[in-house]
Every structure is written in C-alpha cells, then in structure tokens.
CSV table of N, CA and C in Angstrom, one decimal:
chain,number,residue,atom,x,y,z
A,211,UNK,N,129.5,-23.5,145.7
A,211,UNK,CA,129.8,-22.1,145.7
A,211,UNK,C,129.7,-21.6,144.3
A,212,UNK,N,128.8,-20.7,144.0
A,212,UNK,CA,128.6,-20.1,142.7
A,212,UNK,C,129.4,-18.8,142.6
A,213,UNK,N,130.4,-18.7,141.8
A,213,UNK,CA,131.1,-17.5,141.6
A,213,UNK,C,130.7,-16.8,140.3
A,214,UNK,N,130.3,-15.6,140.4
A,214,UNK,CA,129.7,-14.9,139.2
A,214,UNK,C,130.5,-13.5,139.1
A,215,UNK,N,130.4,-13.0,137.9
A,215,UNK,CA,130.9,-11.7,137.6
A,215,UNK,C,130.0,-10.7,138.4
A,216,UNK,N,130.6,-9.5,138.7
A,216,UNK,CA,129.8,-8.5,139.4
A,216,UNK,C,129.0,-7.6,138.4
A,217,UNK,N,129.5,-7.5,137.2
A,217,UNK,CA,129.0,-6.4,136.3
A,217,UNK,C,127.7,-6.7,135.6
A,218,UNK,N,127.4,-5.8,134.6
A,218,UNK,CA,126.2,-5.8,133.8
A,218,UNK,C,126.1,-7.2,133.1
A,219,UNK,N,124.9,-7.7,133.1
A,219,UNK,CA,124.6,-9.0,132.4
A,219,UNK,C,124.7,-10.2,133.3
A,220,UNK,N,125.1,-10.0,134.6
A,220,UNK,CA,125.3,-11.2,135.4
A,220,UNK,C,124.1,-11.8,136.0
A,221,UNK,N,123.0,-11.0,136.1
A,221,UNK,CA,121.8,-11.5,136.8
A,221,UNK,C,121.3,-12.8,136.1
A,222,UNK,N,121.1,-12.7,134.8
A,222,UNK,CA,120.6,-13.8,134.0
A,222,UNK,C,121.5,-15.0,134.1
A,223,UNK,N,122.8,-14.8,134.0
A,223,UNK,CA,123.8,-15.9,134.0
A,223,UNK,C,123.8,-16.6,135.4
A,224,UNK,N,123.8,-15.7,136.4
A,224,UNK,CA,123.9,-16.2,137.8
A,224,UNK,C,122.6,-17.0,138.2
A,225,UNK,N,121.5,-16.4,137.8
A,225,UNK,CA,120.2,-17.1,138.1
A,225,UNK,C,120.1,-18.4,137.4
A,226,UNK,N,120.4,-18.4,136.1
A,226,UNK,CA,120.3,-19.7,135.4
A,226,UNK,C,121.3,-20.7,135.9
A,227,UNK,N,122.5,-20.3,136.3
A,227,UNK,CA,123.4,-21.3,136.8
A,227,UNK,C,123.0,-21.8,138.2
A,228,UNK,N,122.5,-20.9,139.0
A,228,UNK,CA,121.9,-21.3,140.3
A,228,UNK,C,120.7,-22.3,140.1
A,229,UNK,N,119.9,-22.0,139.2
A,229,UNK,CA,118.7,-22.8,138.9
A,229,UNK,C,119.1,-24.2,138.4
A,230,UNK,N,120.1,-24.2,137.6
A,230,UNK,CA,120.6,-25.5,137.0
A,230,UNK,C,121.3,-26.4,138.1
A,231,UNK,N,122.1,-25.7,139.0
A,231,UNK,CA,122.7,-26.4,140.1
A,231,UNK,C,121.6,-27.1,140.9
A,232,UNK,N,120.6,-26.3,141.3
A,232,UNK,CA,119.5,-26.9,142.1
A,232,UNK,C,118.8,-28.0,141.4
A,233,UNK,N,118.6,-27.8,140.1
A,233,UNK,CA,117.9,-28.9,139.3
A,233,UNK,C,118.7,-30.2,139.2
A,234,UNK,N,120.0,-30.1,139.3
A,234,UNK,CA,120.9,-31.2,139.3
A,234,UNK,C,121.1,-31.8,140.7
A,235,UNK,N,120.4,-31.3,141.7
A,235,UNK,CA,120.5,-31.8,143.0
A,235,UNK,C,121.7,-31.2,143.9
A,236,UNK,N,122.3,-30.2,143.3
A,236,UNK,CA,123.4,-29.5,144.1
A,236,UNK,C,122.7,-28.3,144.8
A,237,UNK,N,123.0,-28.2,146.1
A,237,UNK,CA,122.5,-27.1,146.9
A,237,UNK,C,123.6,-26.0,147.1
A,238,UNK,N,123.5,-24.9,146.3
A,238,UNK,CA,124.5,-23.9,146.4
A,238,UNK,C,124.6,-23.4,147.9
A,239,UNK,N,125.9,-23.3,148.4
A,239,UNK,CA,126.0,-22.8,149.7
A,239,UNK,C,126.2,-21.3,149.7
A,240,UNK,N,126.4,-20.7,148.6
A,240,UNK,CA,126.6,-19.2,148.6
A,240,UNK,C,126.9,-18.8,147.2
A,241,UNK,N,126.8,-17.4,147.0
A,241,UNK,CA,127.1,-16.8,145.7
A,241,UNK,C,128.1,-15.7,146.0
A,242,UNK,N,129.2,-15.7,145.2
A,242,UNK,CA,130.2,-14.6,145.2
A,242,UNK,C,130.0,-13.8,144.0
A,243,UNK,N,130.0,-12.5,144.1
A,243,UNK,CA,130.0,-11.6,143.0
A,243,UNK,C,131.5,-11.1,142.9
A,244,UNK,N,132.2,-11.5,141.9
A,244,UNK,CA,133.6,-11.3,141.8
A,244,UNK,C,133.9,-10.1,141.0
A,245,UNK,N,135.0,-9.4,141.4
A,245,UNK,CA,135.5,-8.3,140.7
A,245,UNK,C,134.7,-7.0,140.9
A,246,UNK,N,134.1,-7.0,142.0
A,246,UNK,CA,133.2,-5.8,142.3
A,246,UNK,C,133.9,-4.5,142.3
A,247,UNK,N,133.4,-3.5,141.6
A,247,UNK,CA,134.0,-2.2,141.6
A,247,UNK,C,133.0,-1.2,142.0
A,248,UNK,N,131.7,-1.5,141.9
A,248,UNK,CA,130.6,-0.6,142.3
A,248,UNK,C,130.5,0.7,141.5
A,249,UNK,N,131.1,0.6,140.2
A,249,UNK,CA,131.1,1.8,139.4
A,249,UNK,C,129.8,2.2,138.8
A,250,UNK,N,129.0,1.1,138.4
A,250,UNK,CA,127.7,1.5,137.7
A,250,UNK,C,126.6,1.0,138.6
A,251,UNK,N,125.4,1.4,138.1
A,251,UNK,CA,124.2,1.1,138.9
A,251,UNK,C,124.0,-0.5,138.9
A,252,UNK,N,124.2,-1.1,137.8
A,252,UNK,CA,124.0,-2.6,137.8
A,252,UNK,C,124.8,-3.3,138.8
A,253,UNK,N,126.1,-2.9,139.0
A,253,UNK,CA,126.9,-3.6,140.0
A,253,UNK,C,126.4,-3.4,141.4
A,254,UNK,N,125.8,-2.2,141.6
A,254,UNK,CA,125.4,-1.9,143.0
A,254,UNK,C,124.0,-2.6,143.2
A,255,UNK,N,123.2,-2.8,142.2
A,255,UNK,CA,121.9,-3.4,142.4
A,255,UNK,C,121.8,-4.9,142.2
A,256,UNK,N,122.8,-5.4,141.4
A,256,UNK,CA,122.8,-6.9,141.1
A,256,UNK,C,122.7,-7.7,142.4
A,257,UNK,N,123.5,-7.5,143.4
A,257,UNK,CA,123.4,-8.4,144.6
A,257,UNK,C,122.1,-8.4,145.2
A,258,UNK,N,121.4,-7.3,145.2
A,258,UNK,CA,120.0,-7.2,145.8
A,258,UNK,C,119.1,-8.1,145.0
A,259,UNK,N,119.1,-7.9,143.7
A,259,UNK,CA,118.2,-8.6,142.8
A,259,UNK,C,118.5,-10.1,142.8
A,260,UNK,N,119.8,-10.5,142.8
A,260,UNK,CA,120.1,-11.9,142.8
A,260,UNK,C,119.8,-12.5,144.2
A,261,UNK,N,119.9,-11.7,145.2
A,261,UNK,CA,119.5,-12.2,146.6
A,261,UNK,C,118.0,-12.5,146.6
A,262,UNK,N,117.2,-11.6,146.0
A,262,UNK,CA,115.7,-11.8,145.9
A,262,UNK,C,115.4,-13.1,145.1
A,263,UNK,N,116.1,-13.3,144.0
A,263,UNK,CA,115.8,-14.4,143.1
A,263,UNK,C,116.2,-15.7,143.7
A,264,UNK,N,117.3,-15.8,144.5
A,264,UNK,CA,117.8,-17.0,144.9
A,264,UNK,C,117.7,-17.3,146.4
A,265,UNK,N,117.4,-16.2,147.2
A,265,UNK,CA,117.3,-16.4,148.6
A,265,UNK,C,118.7,-16.5,149.2
A,266,UNK,N,119.8,-16.2,148.4
A,266,UNK,CA,121.1,-16.2,149.0
A,266,UNK,C,121.7,-14.8,148.9
A,267,UNK,N,122.3,-14.4,150.0
A,267,UNK,CA,122.9,-13.0,150.0
A,267,UNK,C,124.3,-13.1,149.4
A,268,UNK,N,124.5,-12.5,148.2
A,268,UNK,CA,125.8,-12.6,147.5
A,268,UNK,C,126.8,-11.9,148.3
A,269,UNK,N,128.0,-12.5,148.3
A,269,UNK,CA,129.2,-11.8,148.9
A,269,UNK,C,129.9,-11.1,147.8
A,270,UNK,N,130.1,-9.8,148.0
A,270,UNK,CA,130.8,-9.0,147.0
A,270,UNK,C,132.3,-9.0,147.3
A,271,UNK,N,133.1,-9.4,146.3
A,271,UNK,CA,134.5,-9.5,146.4
A,271,UNK,C,135.1,-8.4,145.4
A,272,UNK,N,135.9,-7.5,145.9
A,272,UNK,CA,136.3,-6.4,145.1
A,272,UNK,C,137.4,-6.8,144.1
A,273,UNK,N,137.5,-6.1,143.0
A,273,UNK,CA,138.6,-6.3,142.1
A,273,UNK,C,139.9,-5.9,142.8
A,274,UNK,N,140.8,-6.8,142.8
A,274,UNK,CA,142.1,-6.5,143.5
A,274,UNK,C,143.3,-6.7,142.5
A,275,UNK,N,144.4,-6.0,142.7
A,275,UNK,CA,145.6,-6.2,142.0
A,275,UNK,C,146.2,-7.4,142.5
A,276,UNK,N,146.8,-8.2,141.6
A,276,UNK,CA,147.5,-9.4,141.9
A,276,UNK,C,146.6,-10.6,142.2
A,277,UNK,N,147.1,-11.6,142.8
A,277,UNK,CA,146.4,-12.9,143.0
A,277,UNK,C,145.9,-13.1,144.4
A,278,UNK,N,146.4,-12.3,145.4
A,278,UNK,CA,146.1,-12.5,146.8
A,278,UNK,C,145.0,-11.5,147.2
A,279,UNK,N,144.0,-12.1,147.7
A,279,UNK,CA,142.9,-11.3,148.3
A,279,UNK,C,143.2,-10.8,149.7
A,280,UNK,N,142.8,-9.6,150.0
A,280,UNK,CA,143.1,-9.1,151.4
A,280,UNK,C,142.4,-10.1,152.4
A,281,UNK,N,143.1,-10.2,153.6
A,281,UNK,CA,142.6,-11.2,154.6
A,281,UNK,C,141.2,-10.9,155.0
A,282,UNK,N,140.7,-9.7,155.0
A,282,UNK,CA,139.3,-9.4,155.3
A,282,UNK,C,138.4,-10.2,154.4
A,283,UNK,N,138.7,-10.3,153.1
A,283,UNK,CA,137.8,-11.0,152.2
A,283,UNK,C,138.0,-12.5,152.3
A,284,UNK,N,139.3,-12.9,152.5
A,284,UNK,CA,139.5,-14.3,152.7
A,284,UNK,C,138.7,-14.8,153.9
A,285,UNK,N,138.6,-14.1,154.9
A,285,UNK,CA,137.9,-14.5,156.1
A,285,UNK,C,136.4,-14.6,155.8
A,286,UNK,N,135.9,-13.6,155.1
A,286,UNK,CA,134.5,-13.6,154.7
A,286,UNK,C,134.1,-14.8,153.8
A,287,UNK,N,135.1,-15.1,152.9
A,287,UNK,CA,134.9,-16.3,152.1
A,287,UNK,C,134.9,-17.6,152.9
A,288,UNK,N,135.8,-17.7,153.8
A,288,UNK,CA,135.9,-18.9,154.7
A,288,UNK,C,134.7,-19.1,155.5
A,289,UNK,N,134.2,-17.9,156.0
A,289,UNK,CA,132.9,-18.0,156.7
A,289,UNK,C,131.7,-18.5,155.9
A,290,UNK,N,131.7,-17.9,154.6
A,290,UNK,CA,130.6,-18.3,153.7
A,290,UNK,C,130.6,-19.8,153.4
A,291,UNK,N,131.8,-20.4,153.2
A,291,UNK,CA,131.8,-21.8,152.9
A,291,UNK,C,131.9,-22.7,154.1
A,292,UNK,N,131.9,-22.1,155.3
A,292,UNK,CA,131.8,-22.8,156.5
A,292,UNK,C,133.2,-23.4,157.1
A,293,UNK,N,134.3,-22.8,156.7
A,293,UNK,CA,135.6,-23.2,157.2
A,293,UNK,C,135.9,-22.4,158.5
B,262,UNK,N,111.4,-19.6,120.4
B,262,UNK,CA,112.6,-19.5,119.5
B,262,UNK,C,113.7,-18.9,120.4
B,263,UNK,N,114.8,-19.6,120.6
B,263,UNK,CA,115.9,-19.1,121.4
B,263,UNK,C,117.0,-18.6,120.5
B,264,UNK,N,117.3,-17.3,120.6
B,264,UNK,CA,118.3,-16.6,119.8
B,264,UNK,C,119.5,-16.4,120.6
B,265,UNK,N,120.6,-16.9,120.2
B,265,UNK,CA,121.9,-16.9,121.0
B,265,UNK,C,123.0,-16.2,120.1
B,266,UNK,N,124.0,-15.7,120.8
B,266,UNK,CA,125.2,-15.3,120.1
B,266,UNK,C,125.9,-16.5,119.5
B,267,UNK,N,126.7,-16.2,118.4
B,267,UNK,CA,127.4,-17.3,117.8
B,267,UNK,C,128.7,-17.6,118.4
B,268,UNK,N,129.3,-16.6,119.1
B,268,UNK,CA,130.7,-16.7,119.5
B,268,UNK,C,131.1,-17.4,120.7
B,269,UNK,N,132.3,-17.3,121.1
B,269,UNK,CA,132.9,-18.0,122.3
B,269,UNK,C,132.1,-17.6,123.6
B,270,UNK,N,131.7,-18.7,124.3
B,270,UNK,CA,131.0,-18.5,125.6
B,270,UNK,C,129.5,-18.7,125.4
B,271,UNK,N,129.1,-19.0,124.2
B,271,UNK,CA,127.6,-19.2,124.0
B,271,UNK,C,127.1,-20.5,124.4
B,272,UNK,N,127.9,-21.5,124.5
B,272,UNK,CA,127.4,-22.9,124.8
B,272,UNK,C,126.7,-22.9,126.1
B,273,UNK,N,127.4,-22.4,127.2
B,273,UNK,CA,126.8,-22.4,128.5
B,273,UNK,C,125.5,-21.6,128.6
B,274,UNK,N,125.5,-20.4,128.0
B,274,UNK,CA,124.4,-19.5,128.1
B,274,UNK,C,123.2,-20.1,127.3
B,275,UNK,N,123.5,-20.7,126.2
B,275,UNK,CA,122.4,-21.2,125.3
B,275,UNK,C,121.8,-22.5,126.0
B,276,UNK,N,122.7,-23.3,126.5
B,276,UNK,CA,122.2,-24.6,127.1
B,276,UNK,C,121.3,-24.2,128.3
B,277,UNK,N,121.8,-23.3,129.2
B,277,UNK,CA,121.1,-23.0,130.4
B,277,UNK,C,119.8,-22.3,130.1
B,278,UNK,N,119.7,-21.5,129.1
B,278,UNK,CA,118.5,-20.8,128.7
B,278,UNK,C,117.5,-21.9,128.1
B,279,UNK,N,118.0,-22.8,127.3
B,279,UNK,CA,117.1,-23.8,126.8
B,279,UNK,C,116.6,-24.7,127.9
B,280,UNK,N,117.5,-25.0,128.8
B,280,UNK,CA,117.1,-25.9,130.0
B,280,UNK,C,116.0,-25.2,130.8
B,281,UNK,N,116.2,-23.9,131.0
B,281,UNK,CA,115.2,-23.1,131.8
B,281,UNK,C,113.9,-23.0,131.1
B,282,UNK,N,113.9,-22.8,129.8
B,282,UNK,CA,112.7,-22.7,129.0
B,282,UNK,C,111.9,-24.0,129.2
B,283,UNK,N,112.6,-25.1,129.0
B,283,UNK,CA,111.9,-26.4,129.2
B,283,UNK,C,111.4,-26.6,130.6
B,284,UNK,N,112.2,-26.2,131.6
B,284,UNK,CA,111.7,-26.3,133.0
B,284,UNK,C,110.5,-25.6,133.2
B,285,UNK,N,110.3,-24.5,132.5
B,285,UNK,CA,109.1,-23.6,132.7
B,285,UNK,C,108.0,-24.0,131.8
B,286,UNK,N,108.1,-25.1,131.1
B,286,UNK,CA,107.0,-25.7,130.3
B,286,UNK,C,107.0,-25.1,128.9
B,287,UNK,N,108.0,-24.3,128.5
B,287,UNK,CA,108.1,-23.8,127.1
B,287,UNK,C,108.9,-24.8,126.3
B,288,UNK,N,108.3,-25.2,125.2
B,288,UNK,CA,109.0,-26.1,124.3
B,288,UNK,C,109.7,-25.3,123.2
B,289,UNK,N,111.0,-25.1,123.2
B,289,UNK,CA,111.7,-24.3,122.2
B,289,UNK,C,111.5,-24.9,120.8
B,290,UNK,N,111.1,-24.1,119.8
B,290,UNK,CA,110.9,-24.6,118.5
B,290,UNK,C,112.2,-24.6,117.7
B,291,UNK,N,113.2,-23.9,118.2
B,291,UNK,CA,114.5,-23.8,117.4
B,291,UNK,C,115.4,-22.9,118.1
B,292,UNK,N,116.7,-23.0,117.7
B,292,UNK,CA,117.8,-22.2,118.2
B,292,UNK,C,118.4,-21.5,117.0
B,293,UNK,N,118.6,-20.2,117.2
B,293,UNK,CA,119.3,-19.4,116.2
B,293,UNK,C,120.7,-18.9,116.7
B,294,UNK,N,121.7,-19.2,116.0
B,294,UNK,CA,123.0,-18.7,116.4
B,294,UNK,C,123.2,-17.4,115.6
B,295,UNK,N,123.2,-16.3,116.2
B,295,UNK,CA,123.1,-15.0,115.5
B,295,UNK,C,124.5,-14.4,115.4
B,296,UNK,N,124.7,-13.7,114.3
B,296,UNK,CA,126.0,-12.9,114.1
B,296,UNK,C,127.1,-13.9,113.8
B,297,UNK,N,126.8,-15.0,113.1
B,297,UNK,CA,127.8,-16.0,112.8
B,297,UNK,C,128.8,-15.4,111.8
B,298,UNK,N,130.1,-15.5,112.1
B,298,UNK,CA,131.1,-15.1,111.2
B,298,UNK,C,132.1,-16.3,110.8
B,299,UNK,N,132.0,-17.3,111.7
B,299,UNK,CA,132.8,-18.5,111.4
B,299,UNK,C,134.3,-18.3,111.5
B,300,UNK,N,134.7,-17.2,112.2
B,300,UNK,CA,136.1,-16.9,112.2
B,300,UNK,C,137.0,-17.8,113.1
B,301,UNK,N,136.4,-18.2,114.3
B,301,UNK,CA,137.2,-19.0,115.1
B,301,UNK,C,136.6,-20.4,115.3
B,302,UNK,N,137.4,-21.2,116.0
B,302,UNK,CA,137.0,-22.6,116.1
B,302,UNK,C,135.7,-22.7,116.9
B,303,UNK,N,135.5,-21.9,117.9
B,303,UNK,CA,134.3,-22.0,118.8
B,303,UNK,C,133.1,-21.8,118.0
B,304,UNK,N,133.1,-20.7,117.1
B,304,UNK,CA,132.0,-20.4,116.3
B,304,UNK,C,131.6,-21.6,115.4
B,305,UNK,N,132.6,-22.3,114.9
B,305,UNK,CA,132.3,-23.4,113.9
B,305,UNK,C,131.9,-24.6,114.6
B,306,UNK,N,132.3,-24.8,115.9
B,306,UNK,CA,131.9,-26.1,116.6
B,306,UNK,C,130.7,-25.9,117.5
B,307,UNK,N,130.4,-24.6,117.9
B,307,UNK,CA,129.3,-24.4,118.8
B,307,UNK,C,128.0,-25.0,118.3
B,308,UNK,N,127.6,-24.8,117.1
B,308,UNK,CA,126.3,-25.4,116.6
B,308,UNK,C,126.2,-26.9,116.8
B,309,UNK,N,127.3,-27.6,116.5
B,309,UNK,CA,127.4,-29.0,116.7
B,309,UNK,C,127.1,-29.4,118.1
B,310,UNK,N,127.9,-28.8,119.0
B,310,UNK,CA,127.8,-29.1,120.5
B,310,UNK,C,126.4,-28.8,121.0
B,311,UNK,N,125.9,-27.6,120.7
B,311,UNK,CA,124.6,-27.2,121.1
B,311,UNK,C,123.5,-28.1,120.6
B,312,UNK,N,123.7,-28.6,119.4
B,312,UNK,CA,122.8,-29.5,118.8
B,312,UNK,C,122.8,-30.9,119.6
B,313,UNK,N,124.0,-31.3,120.0
B,313,UNK,CA,124.1,-32.5,120.7
B,313,UNK,C,123.4,-32.4,122.1
B,314,UNK,N,123.6,-31.2,122.7
B,314,UNK,CA,123.1,-31.0,124.1
B,314,UNK,C,121.6,-30.8,124.1
B,315,UNK,N,121.0,-30.3,123.0
B,315,UNK,CA,119.6,-29.9,123.1
B,315,UNK,C,118.7,-30.7,122.1
B,316,UNK,N,119.4,-31.4,121.2
B,316,UNK,CA,118.6,-32.1,120.2
B,316,UNK,C,118.0,-31.2,119.1
B,317,UNK,N,118.3,-29.9,119.1
B,317,UNK,CA,117.9,-29.0,118.1
B,317,UNK,C,119.1,-28.6,117.2
B,318,UNK,N,118.8,-28.6,115.9
B,318,UNK,CA,119.9,-28.2,115.1
B,318,UNK,C,119.9,-26.6,114.9
B,319,UNK,N,120.9,-25.9,115.5
B,319,UNK,CA,120.8,-24.5,115.4
B,319,UNK,C,120.9,-24.0,114.0
B,320,UNK,N,120.2,-22.9,113.7
B,320,UNK,CA,120.3,-22.2,112.5
B,320,UNK,C,121.3,-21.1,112.6
B,321,UNK,N,122.3,-21.1,111.7
B,321,UNK,CA,123.4,-20.0,111.8
B,321,UNK,C,123.0,-18.9,110.9
B,322,UNK,N,122.9,-17.7,111.6
B,322,UNK,CA,122.6,-16.5,110.8
B,322,UNK,C,123.8,-15.6,110.8
B,323,UNK,N,124.3,-15.2,109.6
B,323,UNK,CA,125.5,-14.5,109.5
B,323,UNK,C,125.4,-13.0,110.0
B,324,UNK,N,126.5,-12.5,110.4
B,324,UNK,CA,126.5,-11.1,110.7
B,324,UNK,C,126.3,-10.3,109.4
B,325,UNK,N,125.3,-9.4,109.4
B,325,UNK,CA,125.1,-8.6,108.2
B,325,UNK,C,125.2,-7.1,108.5
B,326,UNK,N,125.5,-6.4,107.5
B,326,UNK,CA,125.4,-4.9,107.6
B,326,UNK,C,124.0,-4.5,107.6
B,327,UNK,N,123.6,-3.5,108.4
B,327,UNK,CA,122.2,-3.0,108.3
B,327,UNK,C,121.3,-3.9,109.1
B,328,UNK,N,120.0,-3.6,108.9
B,328,UNK,CA,119.0,-4.3,109.7
B,328,UNK,C,118.3,-5.3,108.9
B,329,UNK,N,118.4,-5.4,107.6
B,329,UNK,CA,117.7,-6.3,106.8
B,329,UNK,C,118.5,-7.5,106.5
B,330,UNK,N,117.9,-8.7,106.8
B,330,UNK,CA,118.6,-10.0,106.6
B,330,UNK,C,118.3,-10.3,105.1
B,331,UNK,N,119.3,-10.9,104.4
B,331,UNK,CA,119.1,-11.4,103.1
B,331,UNK,C,117.9,-12.4,103.0
B,332,UNK,N,117.2,-12.4,101.9
B,332,UNK,CA,116.0,-13.2,101.9
B,332,UNK,C,116.2,-14.7,102.1
B,333,UNK,N,117.4,-15.1,101.7
B,333,UNK,CA,117.7,-16.5,101.9
B,333,UNK,C,117.6,-16.9,103.4
B,334,UNK,N,118.1,-16.0,104.2
B,334,UNK,CA,118.0,-16.3,105.7
B,334,UNK,C,116.7,-16.0,106.3
B,335,UNK,N,116.0,-15.0,105.7
B,335,UNK,CA,114.6,-14.8,106.1
B,335,UNK,C,113.7,-16.0,105.9
B,336,UNK,N,114.0,-16.6,104.7
B,336,UNK,CA,113.2,-17.9,104.4
B,336,UNK,C,113.5,-19.0,105.3
B,337,UNK,N,114.8,-19.2,105.6
B,337,UNK,CA,115.2,-20.2,106.6
B,337,UNK,C,114.6,-20.0,107.9
B,338,UNK,N,114.6,-18.8,108.4
B,338,UNK,CA,114.0,-18.4,109.7
B,338,UNK,C,112.5,-18.7,109.7
B,339,UNK,N,111.8,-18.3,108.6
B,339,UNK,CA,110.4,-18.6,108.5
B,339,UNK,C,110.1,-20.1,108.5
B,340,UNK,N,110.9,-20.8,107.8
B,340,UNK,CA,110.8,-22.3,107.8
B,340,UNK,C,110.9,-22.8,109.2
B,341,UNK,N,111.9,-22.3,109.9
B,341,UNK,CA,112.3,-22.8,111.3
B,341,UNK,C,111.1,-22.6,112.2
B,342,UNK,N,110.4,-21.5,112.1
B,342,UNK,CA,109.3,-21.2,113.0
B,342,UNK,C,108.0,-21.6,112.5
B,343,UNK,N,108.0,-22.2,111.3
B,343,UNK,CA,106.8,-22.8,110.7
B,343,UNK,C,105.8,-21.8,110.0
B,344,UNK,N,106.3,-20.7,109.5
B,344,UNK,CA,105.5,-19.8,108.8
B,344,UNK,C,105.5,-20.2,107.3
C-alpha cells in the first residue's frame, strides 16, 4: 500500500515510488492520498493523473484532527487492502 | 545531469529519479546537490549516501545570492558535464 501526500508535488514522488515498488517485484495493492483538503487545483487533479499513470484509483483520505480516522474512511481503507 | 536539493528528504527523491533515468535508458552523467548550506547533518551526509547508492559523486553547489554562480562552481559544473 503506497501512502502519498495529497498536495502539490506528489505526482512525481508517487509515480517514482510506485515504479520502484514494481521494479523490485512488489505489486502495489493501492494508493492512498493522505491529508486531502481539496483546497487547490493540484489536490483535486492529482488523483486522476496518478490513476492514469499507475492504473490504480487513489483513495483520498482527508486531513483530520487527532489520530483516529472516521469509521467511513477506516472502512474504505479496509476494503482497499482486502480486510 | 540530475539536479537535486541538498537538504533533508533528498536521498529518496534523488535515488528514485536516478533509478528511473537508468530504467528509461538514460545514463546520468552526474548529480548536483543544489543550494548546499551544510547547516544540518543530513546536508553533510547526503552526498556520501547518494554516492554510495548511485556510484556517482555528487557535486555540491552552495546557495548563492542572485542568479550568477561564482566561476569556481561554474568551472566544476562544466568539468562534470564534460565541457
């Protein structure tokens, strides 16, 4: 599971990490865009572009206060990793 | 020629970019660590670690005021790229 930042600059890092995982024989089961706020254009378009580059549809996880993710997103994450 | 930031966080980005260049059939002729200030431990140890990972000895270019690099560093860059 590749967890990436949601904001500006993440396309390059996410793609290169995904590429290296695959090169090393690891098959990524999903990509999480973490800390999503949707404030700027890059945040809103990053998932689409990363999806096109990798063939994986990134799961956007919003920025939350504290350490506990709302159950809605915990469920989506569990689904993504197959639990 | 791969130009990277000198500071904290650059090892991962530089290595992955170097790896991808090679994967795409581009042979990097050198690595430049740009904006070197040498202030923290990571800046001082990054070139060594990146050198070990890539087999290329990074050229450290200091942070300068303005757009013109001192001739000493222009010469080192020219040497690096074979001019």
